[in-house]
Amino acid sequence: MTESTQTADFIRDIIAHDLENRVNDGRLQTRFPPEPNGYLHIGHAKSICLNFGVAAENPGGRCNLRFDDTNPEKEDVEYVDSIQEDVRWLGFDWEERKFYASDYFEPLYGFAEELILKGKAYVCDLSANDMREYRGTLTEPGRESPFRERSVEENLDLFRRMRAGEFPDGARVLRARIDMASPNMNMRDPALYRIRRVEHHRTGNDWVIYPTYDYAHGISDALECVTHSLCTLEFEDHRPLYDWILDQLDLPCRPRQIEFSRLSLEYTVMSKRKLNALVQSGVVSGWDDPRMPTISGLRRRGYTPEAIREFCRCIGISKSPNRVEHALLENCLRSDLETRSPRTMAVLRPLKVVIDSLPEGYEEALTVPVHPQNEAMGRRMIHFTREIYIEQEDFRESAPKQYKRLVTGGEVRLRNAYVIRCREAVKDPVSGEICELRCEHDPATLNANPVGRKVQGVIHWVSASRCVSGEVRLYAPLFTVPEPDALKGEIVEQVNPDSIEVLNGCRFEPELAEAQGSLPYQFERLGYFHRDRDAVPGCPVFNRAVGLRDAWSKIEQRL
Ligand code: ATP
Ligand code: MG
């Protein structure tokens, strides 16, 4: 698809203004700072498209990838790897600018000593409970810690001994010395360092104290000479602390934090804690389960980077709540695939049709376009044979006139081939179910209506002798309510049990046995389907990425 150009938003306006006024020497440096404690999701894509996008739009603009790895309990190299794969797949490149907050552990420690020397930080021995109590509430000011007036020498000595591992976990913290009466709770002497004997995925057991997010983030930004630190609105109340820390220290650059609203998407959840719970419980098959809102899940489902980028462009950047209809995401994929997906025919719930007007073993090769509007995509060959499969739901023994498909005694056009008439529906003598249709074809109707009559219905089909069987997985949203975050109770128990339907014995055109293309196929009349990695030779597996129309909104009306 041709990508539309980015429209302005309040962040781009600020950046344009700063560049014009040569703030920070007219440099533009952004960063995308994921914590490697889970896989990236579509919300992260919004932040990636903003940070990398705005850097690419401005000459000389750069964007760093920075792993915000200050919380070793929940972090892992598996996540570091997946994050890089996902950012690259989305089409962005950090080149040599990949950093880790853990690269700065030594300088961060040095800056903490500097704060102590300036009387701006102290070691506090209050227990976690007492600290919470001393902190006050939104309506009551906090109380000063009894350790707040420790001398610089004592603080320095204790902090060095914290680093040296002399105290047990949680026994002491280093706190900023700001204002216990501040109306902003974040300014009430927040913790800067905690003692935690946890192995870090990069620094191993080198450290037993770890910096807090608030302490590490602004300094990391400044060390990387970030000019615009773009983050989501929940950090708005942290901005005074971000600025306070930078004000105390002598740093190479003065970044500016600007907040925008988080993306949330209907019928799914976006918090990594909840997504992790789904993965750990096994209700989904993993982070890349095609029902997940993760980048890897969307990729496996059949989403393209182009569709996700277009989605991010459509939702825009602002400070107002950003709850987006699921249909918008689906529409972005549909309009991307509409123009470039190869077409094929597949039958998901097969019903055998015998065309008695053809001799045994009859085969007619037909060449048909791979894409009806795009000749450049070439042609493919299909085979018209005596036995074919059609979709069970494309036949009724009798039906009202509005039913434009096949009925006993009626006619229908087989897509890309002939008109057939159904003589008889053969039933299984035991179950009474229809097991086969006996039909005749009209040889004068290949891709043309017979003179004097118009056959309105067109159905898809697959040759019974020239096909492969395989599996198709159909998906519905993970949750049946638009705002699953508002549900009470365990998230795992709220998952829509009908969010996946697995169909076996589906019939595909033979070339789909080996199909390796990166783009999903359009299965005519059924939607866009992407080959799953569970496929084995001879047995393809396809995920339905999205239907042809917005079927879900219709289902929703009936719920
Ligand atoms: P979660 O709450 O899911 O754990 P997080 O904010 O802790 O998410 P990070 O890894 O810290 O996840 O996020 C990296 C960057 O992506 C941050 O700048 C964050 O603001 C941004 N981000 C995370 N979720 C969203 C979202 N839903 N919409 C927009 N940006 C997001
Ligand atoms: Mg975070």
PDB file of N, CA and C in Angstrom, residues 447-511:
ATOM      1  N   ASN A 447     -16.797 -18.767 -17.695  1.00  0.00           N
ATOM      2  CA  ASN A 447     -16.594 -17.331 -17.440  1.00  0.00           C
ATOM      3  C   ASN A 447     -17.513 -16.428 -18.260  1.00  0.00           C
ATOM      4  N   ALA A 448     -18.657 -16.962 -18.712  1.00  0.00           N
ATOM      5  CA  ALA A 448     -19.603 -16.113 -19.435  1.00  0.00           C
ATOM      6  C   ALA A 448     -21.004 -16.596 -19.110  1.00  0.00           C
ATOM      7  N   ASN A 449     -21.935 -15.671 -18.986  1.00  0.00           N
ATOM      8  CA  ASN A 449     -23.293 -16.073 -18.689  1.00  0.00           C
ATOM      9  C   ASN A 449     -23.914 -16.700 -19.928  1.00  0.00           C
ATOM     10  N   PRO A 450     -24.743 -17.724 -19.753  1.00  0.00           N
ATOM     11  CA  PRO A 450     -25.435 -18.314 -20.887  1.00  0.00           C
ATOM     12  C   PRO A 450     -26.379 -17.278 -21.497  1.00  0.00           C
ATOM     13  N   VAL A 451     -26.525 -17.354 -22.817  1.00  0.00           N
ATOM     14  CA  VAL A 451     -27.371 -16.382 -23.502  1.00  0.00           C
ATOM     15  C   VAL A 451     -28.780 -16.436 -22.910  1.00  0.00           C
ATOM     16  N   GLY A 452     -29.320 -15.281 -22.600  1.00  0.00           N
ATOM     17  CA  GLY A 452     -30.713 -15.216 -22.181  1.00  0.00           C
ATOM     18  C   GLY A 452     -30.970 -15.515 -20.717  1.00  0.00           C
ATOM     19  N   ARG A 453     -29.971 -15.963 -19.968  1.00  0.00           N
ATOM     20  CA  ARG A 453     -30.251 -16.116 -18.536  1.00  0.00           C
ATOM     21  C   ARG A 453     -29.063 -15.653 -17.708  1.00  0.00           C
ATOM     22  N   LYS A 454     -29.376 -15.163 -16.549  1.00  0.00           N
ATOM     23  CA  LYS A 454     -28.335 -14.583 -15.716  1.00  0.00           C
ATOM     24  C   LYS A 454     -28.234 -15.397 -14.432  1.00  0.00           C
ATOM     25  N   VAL A 455     -27.078 -15.988 -14.209  1.00  0.00           N
ATOM     26  CA  VAL A 455     -26.881 -16.740 -12.973  1.00  0.00           C
ATOM     27  C   VAL A 455     -26.204 -15.801 -11.980  1.00  0.00           C
ATOM     28  N   GLN A 456     -26.909 -15.520 -10.895  1.00  0.00           N
ATOM     29  CA  GLN A 456     -26.399 -14.468 -10.006  1.00  0.00           C
ATOM     30  C   GLN A 456     -25.359 -14.951  -9.007  1.00  0.00           C
ATOM     31  N   GLY A 457     -25.584 -16.142  -8.462  1.00  0.00           N
ATOM     32  CA  GLY A 457     -24.704 -16.600  -7.397  1.00  0.00           C
ATOM     33  C   GLY A 457     -23.357 -17.091  -7.926  1.00  0.00           C
ATOM     34  N   VAL A 458     -22.303 -16.769  -7.202  1.00  0.00           N
ATOM     35  CA  VAL A 458     -20.965 -17.289  -7.526  1.00  0.00           C
ATOM     36  C   VAL A 458     -20.400 -17.887  -6.242  1.00  0.00           C
ATOM     37  N   ILE A 459     -19.963 -19.130  -6.329  1.00  0.00           N
ATOM     38  CA  ILE A 459     -19.366 -19.735  -5.130  1.00  0.00           C
ATOM     39  C   ILE A 459     -17.952 -20.233  -5.451  1.00  0.00           C
ATOM     40  N   HIS A 460     -17.154 -20.395  -4.412  1.00  0.00           N
ATOM     41  CA  HIS A 460     -15.794 -20.887  -4.608  1.00  0.00           C
ATOM     42  C   HIS A 460     -15.779 -22.409  -4.465  1.00  0.00           C
ATOM     43  N   TRP A 461     -14.722 -23.028  -4.955  1.00  0.00           N
ATOM     44  CA  TRP A 461     -14.631 -24.485  -5.001  1.00  0.00           C
ATOM     45  C   TRP A 461     -13.178 -24.893  -5.127  1.00  0.00           C
ATOM     46  N   VAL A 462     -12.924 -26.179  -4.898  1.00  0.00           N
ATOM     47  CA  VAL A 462     -11.576 -26.712  -5.083  1.00  0.00           C
ATOM     48  C   VAL A 462     -11.717 -28.101  -5.700  1.00  0.00           C
ATOM     49  N   SER A 463     -10.853 -28.442  -6.639  1.00  0.00           N
ATOM     50  CA  SER A 463     -10.881 -29.780  -7.243  1.00  0.00           C
ATOM     51  C   SER A 463     -10.610 -30.838  -6.171  1.00  0.00           C
ATOM     52  N   ALA A 464     -11.376 -31.937  -6.199  1.00  0.00           N
ATOM     53  CA  ALA A 464     -11.178 -32.981  -5.185  1.00  0.00           C
ATOM     54  C   ALA A 464      -9.910 -33.787  -5.453  1.00  0.00           C
ATOM     55  N   SER A 465      -9.528 -33.916  -6.732  1.00  0.00           N
ATOM     56  CA  SER A 465      -8.337 -34.709  -7.023  1.00  0.00           C
ATOM     57  C   SER A 465      -7.069 -33.849  -7.054  1.00  0.00           C
ATOM     58  N   ARG A 466      -7.230 -32.569  -7.256  1.00  0.00           N
ATOM     59  CA  ARG A 466      -6.092 -31.644  -7.317  1.00  0.00           C
ATOM     60  C   ARG A 466      -6.166 -30.661  -6.152  1.00  0.00           C
ATOM     61  N   CYS A 467      -5.976 -31.178  -4.950  1.00  0.00           N
ATOM     62  CA  CYS A 467      -6.003 -30.291  -3.786  1.00  0.00           C
ATOM     63  C   CYS A 467      -5.145 -30.886  -2.678  1.00  0.00           C
ATOM     64  N   VAL A 468      -4.906 -30.105  -1.662  1.00  0.00           N
ATOM     65  CA  VAL A 468      -4.273 -30.630  -0.444  1.00  0.00           C
ATOM     66  C   VAL A 468      -5.210 -30.349   0.724  1.00  0.00           C
ATOM     67  N   SER A 469      -5.134 -31.207   1.731  1.00  0.00           N
ATOM     68  CA  SER A 469      -5.933 -30.978   2.943  1.00  0.00           C
ATOM     69  C   SER A 469      -5.052 -30.370   4.002  1.00  0.00           C
ATOM     70  N   GLY A 470      -5.664 -29.610   4.854  1.00  0.00           N
ATOM     71  CA  GLY A 470      -4.918 -29.008   5.956  1.00  0.00           C
ATOM     72  C   GLY A 470      -5.858 -28.384   6.966  1.00  0.00           C
ATOM     73  N   GLU A 471      -5.250 -27.568   7.808  1.00  0.00           N
ATOM     74  CA  GLU A 471      -5.972 -27.028   8.953  1.00  0.00           C
ATOM     75  C   GLU A 471      -6.149 -25.518   8.804  1.00  0.00           C
ATOM     76  N   VAL A 472      -7.275 -25.041   9.291  1.00  0.00           N
ATOM     77  CA  VAL A 472      -7.511 -23.597   9.334  1.00  0.00           C
ATOM     78  C   VAL A 472      -7.917 -23.216  10.748  1.00  0.00           C
ATOM     79  N   ARG A 473      -7.375 -22.113  11.218  1.00  0.00           N
ATOM     80  CA  ARG A 473      -7.721 -21.618  12.555  1.00  0.00           C
ATOM     81  C   ARG A 473      -8.432 -20.272  12.413  1.00  0.00           C
ATOM     82  N   LEU A 474      -9.641 -20.250  12.924  1.00  0.00           N
ATOM     83  CA  LEU A 474     -10.439 -19.028  12.860  1.00  0.00           C
ATOM     84  C   LEU A 474     -10.424 -18.370  14.230  1.00  0.00           C
ATOM     85  N   TYR A 475     -10.348 -17.063  14.247  1.00  0.00           N
ATOM     86  CA  TYR A 475     -10.220 -16.359  15.520  1.00  0.00           C
ATOM     87  C   TYR A 475     -11.336 -15.357  15.741  1.00  0.00           C
ATOM     88  N   ALA A 476     -11.697 -15.230  17.002  1.00  0.00           N
ATOM     89  CA  ALA A 476     -12.588 -14.153  17.439  1.00  0.00           C
ATOM     90  C   ALA A 476     -11.822 -13.414  18.538  1.00  0.00           C
ATOM     91  N   PRO A 477     -12.264 -12.231  18.917  1.00  0.00           N
ATOM     92  CA  PRO A 477     -11.511 -11.480  19.934  1.00  0.00           C
ATOM     93  C   PRO A 477     -11.319 -12.266  21.234  1.00  0.00           C
ATOM     94  N   LEU A 478     -10.231 -11.976  21.914  1.00  0.00           N
ATOM     95  CA  LEU A 478      -9.864 -12.683  23.152  1.00  0.00           C
ATOM     96  C   LEU A 478     -10.885 -12.474  24.262  1.00  0.00           C
ATOM     97  N   PHE A 479     -11.570 -11.331  24.226  1.00  0.00           N
ATOM     98  CA  PHE A 479     -12.564 -11.038  25.257  1.00  0.00           C
ATOM     99  C   PHE A 479     -13.854 -10.617  24.571  1.00  0.00           C
ATOM    100  N   THR A 480     -14.980 -10.908  25.228  1.00  0.00           N
ATOM    101  CA  THR A 480     -16.255 -10.590  24.573  1.00  0.00           C
ATOM    102  C   THR A 480     -16.771  -9.206  24.960  1.00  0.00           C
ATOM    103  N   VAL A 481     -16.070  -8.533  25.882  1.00  0.00           N
ATOM    104  CA  VAL A 481     -16.501  -7.176  26.232  1.00  0.00           C
ATOM    105  C   VAL A 481     -15.456  -6.180  25.724  1.00  0.00           C
ATOM    106  N   PRO A 482     -15.898  -4.980  25.327  1.00  0.00           N
ATOM    107  CA  PRO A 482     -14.954  -4.015  24.755  1.00  0.00           C
ATOM    108  C   PRO A 482     -13.878  -3.556  25.741  1.00  0.00           C
ATOM    109  N   GLU A 483     -14.217  -3.580  27.046  1.00  0.00           N
ATOM    110  CA  GLU A 483     -13.245  -3.093  28.027  1.00  0.00           C
ATOM    111  C   GLU A 483     -12.874  -4.170  29.028  1.00  0.00           C
ATOM    112  N   PRO A 484     -12.133  -5.173  28.615  1.00  0.00           N
ATOM    113  CA  PRO A 484     -11.815  -6.270  29.549  1.00  0.00           C
ATOM    114  C   PRO A 484     -11.027  -5.801  30.768  1.00  0.00           C
ATOM    115  N   ASP A 485     -10.327  -4.667  30.655  1.00  0.00           N
ATOM    116  CA  ASP A 485      -9.576  -4.166  31.809  1.00  0.00           C
ATOM    117  C   ASP A 485     -10.498  -3.824  32.976  1.00  0.00           C
ATOM    118  N   ALA A 486     -11.765  -3.553  32.662  1.00  0.00           N
ATOM    119  CA  ALA A 486     -12.695  -3.167  33.727  1.00  0.00           C
ATOM    120  C   ALA A 486     -13.304  -4.389  34.426  1.00  0.00           C
ATOM    121  N   LEU A 487     -13.048  -5.579  33.899  1.00  0.00           N
ATOM    122  CA  LEU A 487     -13.638  -6.781  34.494  1.00  0.00           C
ATOM    123  C   LEU A 487     -13.035  -7.076  35.861  1.00  0.00           C
ATOM    124  N   LYS A 488     -13.872  -7.620  36.727  1.00  0.00           N
ATOM    125  CA  LYS A 488     -13.371  -8.024  38.039  1.00  0.00           C
ATOM    126  C   LYS A 488     -12.837  -9.459  37.943  1.00  0.00           C
ATOM    127  N   GLY A 489     -11.951  -9.808  38.859  1.00  0.00           N
ATOM    128  CA  GLY A 489     -11.484 -11.196  38.912  1.00  0.00           C
ATOM    129  C   GLY A 489     -10.302 -11.453  38.009  1.00  0.00           C
ATOM    130  N   GLU A 490      -9.898 -12.719  37.981  1.00  0.00           N
ATOM    131  CA  GLU A 490      -8.709 -13.124  37.237  1.00  0.00           C
ATOM    132  C   GLU A 490      -8.907 -12.947  35.739  1.00  0.00           C
ATOM    133  N   ILE A 491      -7.965 -12.301  35.106  1.00  0.00           N
ATOM    134  CA  ILE A 491      -8.080 -12.028  33.673  1.00  0.00           C
ATOM    135  C   ILE A 491      -8.150 -13.333  32.872  1.00  0.00           C
ATOM    136  N   VAL A 492      -7.415 -14.328  33.365  1.00  0.00           N
ATOM    137  CA  VAL A 492      -7.339 -15.600  32.650  1.00  0.00           C
ATOM    138  C   VAL A 492      -8.717 -16.251  32.532  1.00  0.00           C
ATOM    139  N   GLU A 493      -9.549 -16.039  33.569  1.00  0.00           N
ATOM    140  CA  GLU A 493     -10.874 -16.652  33.546  1.00  0.00           C
ATOM    141  C   GLU A 493     -11.861 -15.930  32.643  1.00  0.00           C
ATOM    142  N   GLN A 494     -11.471 -14.757  32.170  1.00  0.00           N
ATOM    143  CA  GLN A 494     -12.404 -13.962  31.368  1.00  0.00           C
ATOM    144  C   GLN A 494     -12.212 -14.185  29.863  1.00  0.00           C
ATOM    145  N   VAL A 495     -11.230 -15.017  29.516  1.00  0.00           N
ATOM    146  CA  VAL A 495     -10.926 -15.191  28.096  1.00  0.00           C
ATOM    147  C   VAL A 495     -12.096 -15.860  27.367  1.00  0.00           C
ATOM    148  N   ASN A 496     -12.407 -15.337  26.201  1.00  0.00           N
ATOM    149  CA  ASN A 496     -13.492 -15.868  25.376  1.00  0.00           C
ATOM    150  C   ASN A 496     -13.158 -17.301  24.929  1.00  0.00           C
ATOM    151  N   PRO A 497     -13.922 -18.305  25.414  1.00  0.00           N
ATOM    152  CA  PRO A 497     -13.588 -19.697  25.066  1.00  0.00           C
ATOM    153  C   PRO A 497     -13.752 -19.958  23.571  1.00  0.00           C
ATOM    154  N   ASP A 498     -14.527 -19.120  22.899  1.00  0.00           N
ATOM    155  CA  ASP A 498     -14.725 -19.300  21.453  1.00  0.00           C
ATOM    156  C   ASP A 498     -13.781 -18.420  20.644  1.00  0.00           C
ATOM    157  N   SER A 499     -12.679 -17.996  21.254  1.00  0.00           N
ATOM    158  CA  SER A 499     -11.789 -17.096  20.522  1.00  0.00           C
ATOM    159  C   SER A 499     -10.965 -17.832  19.478  1.00  0.00           C
ATOM    160  N   ILE A 500     -10.954 -19.160  19.532  1.00  0.00           N
ATOM    161  CA  ILE A 500     -10.289 -19.923  18.466  1.00  0.00           C
ATOM    162  C   ILE A 500     -11.169 -21.096  18.060  1.00  0.00           C
ATOM    163  N   GLU A 501     -11.252 -21.315  16.750  1.00  0.00           N
ATOM    164  CA  GLU A 501     -11.960 -22.483  16.232  1.00  0.00           C
ATOM    165  C   GLU A 501     -11.018 -23.150  15.229  1.00  0.00           C
ATOM    166  N   VAL A 502     -10.750 -24.432  15.449  1.00  0.00           N
ATOM    167  CA  VAL A 502      -9.813 -25.142  14.577  1.00  0.00           C
ATOM    168  C   VAL A 502     -10.597 -26.049  13.634  1.00  0.00           C
ATOM    169  N   LEU A 503     -10.369 -25.891  12.340  1.00  0.00           N
ATOM    170  CA  LEU A 503     -11.048 -26.727  11.348  1.00  0.00           C
ATOM    171  C   LEU A 503     -10.024 -27.633  10.687  1.00  0.00           C
ATOM    172  N   ASN A 504     -10.320 -28.922  10.647  1.00  0.00           N
ATOM    173  CA  ASN A 504      -9.433 -29.861   9.960  1.00  0.00           C
ATOM    174  C   ASN A 504     -10.086 -30.341   8.680  1.00  0.00           C
ATOM    175  N   GLY A 505      -9.276 -30.888   7.793  1.00  0.00           N
ATOM    176  CA  GLY A 505      -9.824 -31.406   6.541  1.00  0.00           C
ATOM    177  C   GLY A 505     -10.257 -30.306   5.592  1.00  0.00           C
ATOM    178  N   CYS A 506      -9.707 -29.112   5.756  1.00  0.00           N
ATOM    179  CA  CYS A 506      -9.986 -28.037   4.802  1.00  0.00           C
ATOM    180  C   CYS A 506      -9.249 -28.361   3.512  1.00  0.00           C
ATOM    181  N   ARG A 507      -9.769 -27.895   2.360  1.00  0.00           N
ATOM    182  CA  ARG A 507      -9.130 -28.205   1.076  1.00  0.00           C
ATOM    183  C   ARG A 507      -8.601 -26.922   0.440  1.00  0.00           C
ATOM    184  N   PHE A 508      -7.341 -27.021  -0.010  1.00  0.00           N
ATOM    185  CA  PHE A 508      -6.676 -25.865  -0.620  1.00  0.00           C
ATOM    186  C   PHE A 508      -6.203 -26.199  -2.023  1.00  0.00           C
ATOM    187  N   GLU A 509      -5.975 -25.175  -2.826  1.00  0.00           N
ATOM    188  CA  GLU A 509      -5.288 -25.377  -4.100  1.00  0.00           C
ATOM    189  C   GLU A 509      -3.905 -25.949  -3.787  1.00  0.00           C
ATOM    190  N   PRO A 510      -3.410 -26.879  -4.641  1.00  0.00           N
ATOM    191  CA  PRO A 510      -2.190 -27.628  -4.305  1.00  0.00           C
ATOM    192  C   PRO A 510      -0.977 -26.767  -3.978  1.00  0.00           C
ATOM    193  N   GLU A 511      -0.851 -25.596  -4.625  1.00  0.00           N
ATOM    194  CA  GLU A 511       0.361 -24.798  -4.392  1.00  0.00           C
ATOM    195  C   GLU A 511       0.448 -24.308  -2.948  1.00  0.00           C
TER     196      GLU A 511
END
